[in-house]
Amino acid sequence: MIENFEEYLYKKIGKRIRDFRKEKKLSQLELTEFSEMVGLKTKSASSRLSFIENGKIQSMRDFMSDTERNALANYLTNGDQIKLFFGNDEDLKDLLSILLYTLLLNGEKPQPTDNISREFVDIEYNRKYEELSNILIKFMLLYPEFNKAFIIHFLYSPLAEHEKNKRNKLLEKENEKIKQLLASNSGNFIKEIVSSVGTSLLTNAFNAIIDDLIYNLFPVFKKKLEKLTYATEIPFKTSNYDDEDMEYKDEYTKYTLSSKLSDRFKFENFILLITNLDVVNFLNNLFFKKTLDNDKNIYYLSFISQYQLQSILALNLSNLLEKPIRLDTRTDSVENNPLFHYYCDMTEITNYYLNNNQKSVVPLHVPACPWDIDIDDDSLDNS
């Protein structure tokens, strides 16, 4: 577990600087050019460099001054501060993976009765962390083993354990849960997921999707790291629901960055980069595209889609007929209802994933793509 992200980051930076220096076969005392750049005598510069290479903040000083960071970058990485601080592209991808995994595990709003330690990096709750955690869960539900365990725990097991006359109330209750997951900022099921499927399966699902996710997200993340390293402010955009106007409204803020590296490289600033609205939209669009094959049919639906539609069907048809109905019974009164076709599709996909390991196209009644979205629109690739 990383107890302090900043300390972890400084140690990584220090080790990287030491490795770069050794590649040049220079001792600390031989860094005369560095000494001249930072305006210190060689011995003083060596002592100062020792603090930096060990990832320690010297009393009454920043981790690294502007002069020192510029000097080290010019001397060791041809002026590239991204490479100096974060390494090569593979190192940047590892950092992105750590940040995403941290958000996944810290997405659930803690309850007053909770007395648990958050894994990996222990951070305070934030509704934007929930949103990213929810999106990651959706991607993980594309992993068949995780999807199967999730469906069984949240749908089939609860319904099977209750008498028929109690199932409608249970369905409404479970539907409220799924609305939480679908909503932007209303919590997720991390604690319940871990208790039901186990940490091992959760980690396996994350590992199964993270390489592809990072491949798509990496160019965006790298540009944002450049802003964090060089810029004087970070633009941050969110979308929040306005209860009075009953619509989502975008909010735009600019966070001023201190010149001090210890302020600039706070964990919260890294999280700002990947909870920005452009990243949220990018991941949502990517998730939508991942559910479609080249023929615009659905390979699979995650639990959230499948269960939402089954719940809508049950509640709508029960209201329509003013009595409870059995979802698995075809009658003249429901067979021609469009919602019934959704149920048929969801059942087909659910059965497929509960009984098959290999992926193939499932023929469906209902068009796979929402009618108001053009999946050929290039903007989905450049959100």
PDB file of C-alpha atoms in Angstrom, residues 71-237:
ATOM      1  CA  ALA A  71      19.500  22.485 -14.331  1.00  0.00           C
ATOM      2  CA  LEU A  72      18.966  18.756 -13.803  1.00  0.00           C
ATOM      3  CA  ALA A  73      16.655  18.482 -16.798  1.00  0.00           C
ATOM      4  CA  ASN A  74      19.114  20.354 -19.031  1.00  0.00           C
ATOM      5  CA  TYR A  75      22.035  18.279 -17.820  1.00  0.00           C
ATOM      6  CA  LEU A  76      20.448  14.805 -17.634  1.00  0.00           C
ATOM      7  CA  THR A  77      17.458  14.686 -20.023  1.00  0.00           C
ATOM      8  CA  ASN A  78      18.132  17.390 -22.621  1.00  0.00           C
ATOM      9  CA  GLY A  79      15.661  19.743 -20.955  1.00  0.00           C
ATOM     10  CA  ASP A  80      12.798  17.213 -20.834  1.00  0.00           C
ATOM     11  CA  GLN A  81      11.257  17.633 -17.363  1.00  0.00           C
ATOM     12  CA  ILE A  82       8.554  15.029 -18.071  1.00  0.00           C
ATOM     13  CA  LYS A  83      11.266  12.417 -18.586  1.00  0.00           C
ATOM     14  CA  LEU A  84      13.179  13.674 -15.540  1.00  0.00           C
ATOM     15  CA  PHE A  85      10.174  13.482 -13.205  1.00  0.00           C
ATOM     16  CA  PHE A  86       8.096  10.630 -14.634  1.00  0.00           C
ATOM     17  CA  GLY A  87      10.394   8.596 -16.887  1.00  0.00           C
ATOM     18  CA  ASN A  88       9.643   7.085 -20.276  1.00  0.00           C
ATOM     19  CA  ASP A  89       6.229   6.213 -21.704  1.00  0.00           C
ATOM     20  CA  GLU A  90       6.107   2.876 -19.873  1.00  0.00           C
ATOM     21  CA  ASP A  91       6.744   4.653 -16.568  1.00  0.00           C
ATOM     22  CA  LEU A  92       3.960   7.133 -17.374  1.00  0.00           C
ATOM     23  CA  LYS A  93       1.591   4.252 -18.084  1.00  0.00           C
ATOM     24  CA  ASP A  94       2.456   2.685 -14.723  1.00  0.00           C
ATOM     25  CA  LEU A  95       1.634   5.997 -13.035  1.00  0.00           C
ATOM     26  CA  LEU A  96      -1.698   6.202 -14.866  1.00  0.00           C
ATOM     27  CA  SER A  97      -2.504   2.632 -13.809  1.00  0.00           C
ATOM     28  CA  ILE A  98      -1.797   3.503 -10.148  1.00  0.00           C
ATOM     29  CA  LEU A  99      -4.053   6.563 -10.327  1.00  0.00           C
ATOM     30  CA  LEU A 100      -6.915   4.638 -11.955  1.00  0.00           C
ATOM     31  CA  TYR A 101      -6.650   1.735  -9.510  1.00  0.00           C
ATOM     32  CA  THR A 102      -6.685   4.185  -6.613  1.00  0.00           C
ATOM     33  CA  LEU A 103      -9.836   5.835  -7.956  1.00  0.00           C
ATOM     34  CA  LEU A 104     -11.489   2.451  -8.446  1.00  0.00           C
ATOM     35  CA  LEU A 105     -10.938   1.418  -4.823  1.00  0.00           C
ATOM     36  CA  ASN A 106     -11.854   4.803  -3.353  1.00  0.00           C
ATOM     37  CA  GLY A 107     -15.072   5.356  -5.268  1.00  0.00           C
ATOM     38  CA  GLU A 108     -17.566   4.447  -2.563  1.00  0.00           C
ATOM     39  CA  LYS A 109     -18.778   7.128  -0.200  1.00  0.00           C
ATOM     40  CA  PRO A 110     -17.843   6.011   3.330  1.00  0.00           C
ATOM     41  CA  GLN A 111     -20.662   5.514   5.803  1.00  0.00           C
ATOM     42  CA  PRO A 112     -20.532   6.792   9.422  1.00  0.00           C
ATOM     43  CA  THR A 113     -20.292   3.200  10.654  1.00  0.00           C
ATOM     44  CA  ASP A 114     -17.407   2.311   8.329  1.00  0.00           C
ATOM     45  CA  ASN A 115     -14.063   1.608   9.923  1.00  0.00           C
ATOM     46  CA  ILE A 116     -12.064   0.409   6.953  1.00  0.00           C
ATOM     47  CA  SER A 117      -8.692   1.290   5.461  1.00  0.00           C
ATOM     48  CA  ARG A 118      -8.790   2.172   1.765  1.00  0.00           C
ATOM     49  CA  GLU A 119      -6.364   0.073  -0.240  1.00  0.00           C
ATOM     50  CA  PHE A 120      -3.318   1.278  -2.159  1.00  0.00           C
ATOM     51  CA  VAL A 121      -3.548   5.047  -1.619  1.00  0.00           C
ATOM     52  CA  ASP A 122      -5.790   6.138   1.245  1.00  0.00           C
ATOM     53  CA  ILE A 123      -7.560   9.308   0.050  1.00  0.00           C
ATOM     54  CA  GLU A 124     -10.517  11.328   1.188  1.00  0.00           C
ATOM     55  CA  TYR A 125     -13.857  10.772  -0.524  1.00  0.00           C
ATOM     56  CA  ASN A 126     -14.795  12.990  -3.479  1.00  0.00           C
ATOM     57  CA  ARG A 127     -17.849  12.665  -5.720  1.00  0.00           C
ATOM     58  CA  LYS A 128     -15.635  12.939  -8.832  1.00  0.00           C
ATOM     59  CA  TYR A 129     -13.738   9.872  -7.625  1.00  0.00           C
ATOM     60  CA  GLU A 130     -17.064   8.041  -7.541  1.00  0.00           C
ATOM     61  CA  GLU A 131     -17.754   8.948 -11.124  1.00  0.00           C
ATOM     62  CA  LEU A 132     -14.435   7.592 -12.408  1.00  0.00           C
ATOM     63  CA  SER A 133     -14.772   4.506 -10.223  1.00  0.00           C
ATOM     64  CA  ASN A 134     -18.212   3.832 -11.694  1.00  0.00           C
ATOM     65  CA  ILE A 135     -16.874   4.088 -15.242  1.00  0.00           C
ATOM     66  CA  LEU A 136     -14.036   1.681 -14.437  1.00  0.00           C
ATOM     67  CA  ILE A 137     -16.538  -0.811 -13.009  1.00  0.00           C
ATOM     68  CA  LYS A 138     -18.464  -0.658 -16.291  1.00  0.00           C
ATOM     69  CA  PHE A 139     -15.310  -1.532 -18.242  1.00  0.00           C
ATOM     70  CA  MET A 140     -14.524  -4.360 -15.831  1.00  0.00           C
ATOM     71  CA  LEU A 141     -17.998  -5.779 -16.399  1.00  0.00           C
ATOM     72  CA  LEU A 142     -16.870  -6.507 -19.956  1.00  0.00           C
ATOM     73  CA  TYR A 143     -14.587  -9.140 -18.406  1.00  0.00           C
ATOM     74  CA  PRO A 144     -16.732 -12.340 -18.553  1.00  0.00           C
ATOM     75  CA  GLU A 145     -15.702 -13.878 -15.221  1.00  0.00           C
ATOM     76  CA  PHE A 146     -16.360 -10.657 -13.324  1.00  0.00           C
ATOM     77  CA  ASN A 147     -19.585 -10.058 -15.249  1.00  0.00           C
ATOM     78  CA  LYS A 148     -20.876 -13.534 -14.445  1.00  0.00           C
ATOM     79  CA  ALA A 149     -20.143 -13.234 -10.719  1.00  0.00           C
ATOM     80  CA  PHE A 150     -21.690  -9.766 -10.652  1.00  0.00           C
ATOM     81  CA  ILE A 151     -24.914 -10.865 -12.364  1.00  0.00           C
ATOM     82  CA  ILE A 152     -25.321 -13.883 -10.114  1.00  0.00           C
ATOM     83  CA  HIS A 153     -24.762 -11.840  -6.949  1.00  0.00           C
ATOM     84  CA  PHE A 154     -26.916  -8.816  -7.762  1.00  0.00           C
ATOM     85  CA  LEU A 155     -29.680 -10.331  -9.881  1.00  0.00           C
ATOM     86  CA  TYR A 156     -30.205 -14.080  -9.821  1.00  0.00           C
ATOM     87  CA  SER A 157     -29.278 -14.879  -6.233  1.00  0.00           C
ATOM     88  CA  PRO A 158     -31.475 -12.188  -4.597  1.00  0.00           C
ATOM     89  CA  LEU A 159     -34.486 -13.062  -6.732  1.00  0.00           C
ATOM     90  CA  ALA A 160     -34.085 -16.800  -6.271  1.00  0.00           C
ATOM     91  CA  GLU A 161     -33.995 -16.456  -2.495  1.00  0.00           C
ATOM     92  CA  HIS A 162     -37.331 -14.646  -2.231  1.00  0.00           C
ATOM     93  CA  GLU A 163     -40.896 -15.785  -2.614  1.00  0.00           C
ATOM     94  CA  LYS A 164     -42.727 -14.626  -5.736  1.00  0.00           C
ATOM     95  CA  ASN A 165     -44.938 -12.139  -3.908  1.00  0.00           C
ATOM     96  CA  LYS A 166     -41.833 -10.388  -2.549  1.00  0.00           C
ATOM     97  CA  ARG A 167     -39.918 -10.213  -5.814  1.00  0.00           C
ATOM     98  CA  ASN A 168     -41.543  -7.097  -7.210  1.00  0.00           C
ATOM     99  CA  LYS A 169     -40.565  -5.055  -4.141  1.00  0.00           C
ATOM    100  CA  LEU A 170     -37.096  -6.550  -4.285  1.00  0.00           C
ATOM    101  CA  LEU A 171     -36.848  -5.681  -7.963  1.00  0.00           C
ATOM    102  CA  GLU A 172     -37.712  -2.050  -7.226  1.00  0.00           C
ATOM    103  CA  LYS A 173     -35.153  -1.963  -4.424  1.00  0.00           C
ATOM    104  CA  GLU A 174     -32.419  -3.452  -6.589  1.00  0.00           C
ATOM    105  CA  ASN A 175     -33.350  -1.086  -9.409  1.00  0.00           C
ATOM    106  CA  GLU A 176     -32.616   1.845  -7.100  1.00  0.00           C
ATOM    107  CA  LYS A 177     -29.180   0.368  -6.519  1.00  0.00           C
ATOM    108  CA  ILE A 178     -28.475   0.159 -10.209  1.00  0.00           C
ATOM    109  CA  LYS A 179     -29.623   3.744 -10.702  1.00  0.00           C
ATOM    110  CA  GLN A 180     -26.873   4.701  -8.277  1.00  0.00           C
ATOM    111  CA  LEU A 181     -24.291   3.012 -10.439  1.00  0.00           C
ATOM    112  CA  LEU A 182     -25.645   4.576 -13.613  1.00  0.00           C
ATOM    113  CA  ALA A 183     -25.849   8.063 -12.108  1.00  0.00           C
ATOM    114  CA  SER A 184     -22.838  10.330 -12.374  1.00  0.00           C
ATOM    115  CA  ASN A 185     -22.221  10.962  -8.686  1.00  0.00           C
ATOM    116  CA  SER A 186     -24.249   8.704  -6.459  1.00  0.00           C
ATOM    117  CA  GLY A 187     -21.945   6.007  -5.232  1.00  0.00           C
ATOM    118  CA  ASN A 188     -20.938   2.550  -6.332  1.00  0.00           C
ATOM    119  CA  PHE A 189     -20.689  -0.997  -5.045  1.00  0.00           C
ATOM    120  CA  ILE A 190     -16.965  -1.436  -4.417  1.00  0.00           C
ATOM    121  CA  LYS A 191     -17.338  -2.722  -0.851  1.00  0.00           C
ATOM    122  CA  GLU A 192     -20.184  -5.051  -1.813  1.00  0.00           C
ATOM    123  CA  ILE A 193     -18.325  -6.190  -4.932  1.00  0.00           C
ATOM    124  CA  VAL A 194     -15.267  -7.113  -2.888  1.00  0.00           C
ATOM    125  CA  SER A 195     -17.403  -9.000  -0.364  1.00  0.00           C
ATOM    126  CA  SER A 196     -19.249 -10.896  -3.115  1.00  0.00           C
ATOM    127  CA  VAL A 197     -16.652 -11.633  -5.807  1.00  0.00           C
ATOM    128  CA  GLY A 198     -13.455 -11.269  -3.770  1.00  0.00           C
ATOM    129  CA  THR A 199     -10.439  -9.010  -4.145  1.00  0.00           C
ATOM    130  CA  SER A 200      -8.693 -11.480  -6.446  1.00  0.00           C
ATOM    131  CA  LEU A 201     -11.443 -11.444  -9.078  1.00  0.00           C
ATOM    132  CA  LEU A 202     -11.738  -7.666  -8.782  1.00  0.00           C
ATOM    133  CA  THR A 203      -7.994  -7.284  -9.414  1.00  0.00           C
ATOM    134  CA  ASN A 204      -8.076  -9.780 -12.283  1.00  0.00           C
ATOM    135  CA  ALA A 205     -10.903  -7.843 -13.927  1.00  0.00           C
ATOM    136  CA  PHE A 206      -8.977  -4.586 -13.546  1.00  0.00           C
ATOM    137  CA  ASN A 207      -5.814  -6.159 -14.969  1.00  0.00           C
ATOM    138  CA  ALA A 208      -7.816  -7.572 -17.874  1.00  0.00           C
ATOM    139  CA  ILE A 209      -9.025  -4.152 -19.024  1.00  0.00           C
ATOM    140  CA  ILE A 210      -6.276  -1.770 -17.919  1.00  0.00           C
ATOM    141  CA  ASP A 211      -3.805  -2.276 -20.795  1.00  0.00           C
ATOM    142  CA  ASP A 212      -6.403  -1.506 -23.445  1.00  0.00           C
ATOM    143  CA  LEU A 213      -7.789   1.365 -21.374  1.00  0.00           C
ATOM    144  CA  ILE A 214      -4.351   2.920 -20.923  1.00  0.00           C
ATOM    145  CA  TYR A 215      -3.566   2.469 -24.622  1.00  0.00           C
ATOM    146  CA  ASN A 216      -6.576   4.640 -25.459  1.00  0.00           C
ATOM    147  CA  LEU A 217      -6.243   7.127 -22.606  1.00  0.00           C
ATOM    148  CA  PHE A 218      -2.454   7.549 -22.587  1.00  0.00           C
ATOM    149  CA  PRO A 219      -2.124  10.337 -25.224  1.00  0.00           C
ATOM    150  CA  VAL A 220      -4.679  12.426 -23.312  1.00  0.00           C
ATOM    151  CA  PHE A 221      -2.970  11.750 -19.984  1.00  0.00           C
ATOM    152  CA  LYS A 222       0.498  12.642 -21.294  1.00  0.00           C
ATOM    153  CA  LYS A 223      -0.695  16.035 -22.557  1.00  0.00           C
ATOM    154  CA  LYS A 224      -2.262  16.734 -19.179  1.00  0.00           C
ATOM    155  CA  LEU A 225       0.966  15.793 -17.383  1.00  0.00           C
ATOM    156  CA  GLU A 226       2.770  18.360 -19.511  1.00  0.00           C
ATOM    157  CA  LYS A 227       0.333  21.020 -18.283  1.00  0.00           C
ATOM    158  CA  LEU A 228       0.851  19.951 -14.682  1.00  0.00           C
ATOM    159  CA  THR A 229       4.621  20.164 -15.126  1.00  0.00           C
ATOM    160  CA  TYR A 230       4.971  23.362 -17.130  1.00  0.00           C
ATOM    161  CA  ALA A 231       1.733  25.393 -16.973  1.00  0.00           C
ATOM    162  CA  THR A 232       0.719  27.955 -14.365  1.00  0.00           C
ATOM    163  CA  GLU A 233      -2.881  26.708 -14.074  1.00  0.00           C
ATOM    164  CA  ILE A 234      -5.031  23.635 -14.737  1.00  0.00           C
ATOM    165  CA  PRO A 235      -8.398  24.067 -16.467  1.00  0.00           C
ATOM    166  CA  PHE A 236     -11.036  21.834 -14.854  1.00  0.00           C
ATOM    167  CA  LYS A 237     -14.503  21.193 -16.230  1.00  0.00           C
TER     168      LYS A 237
END
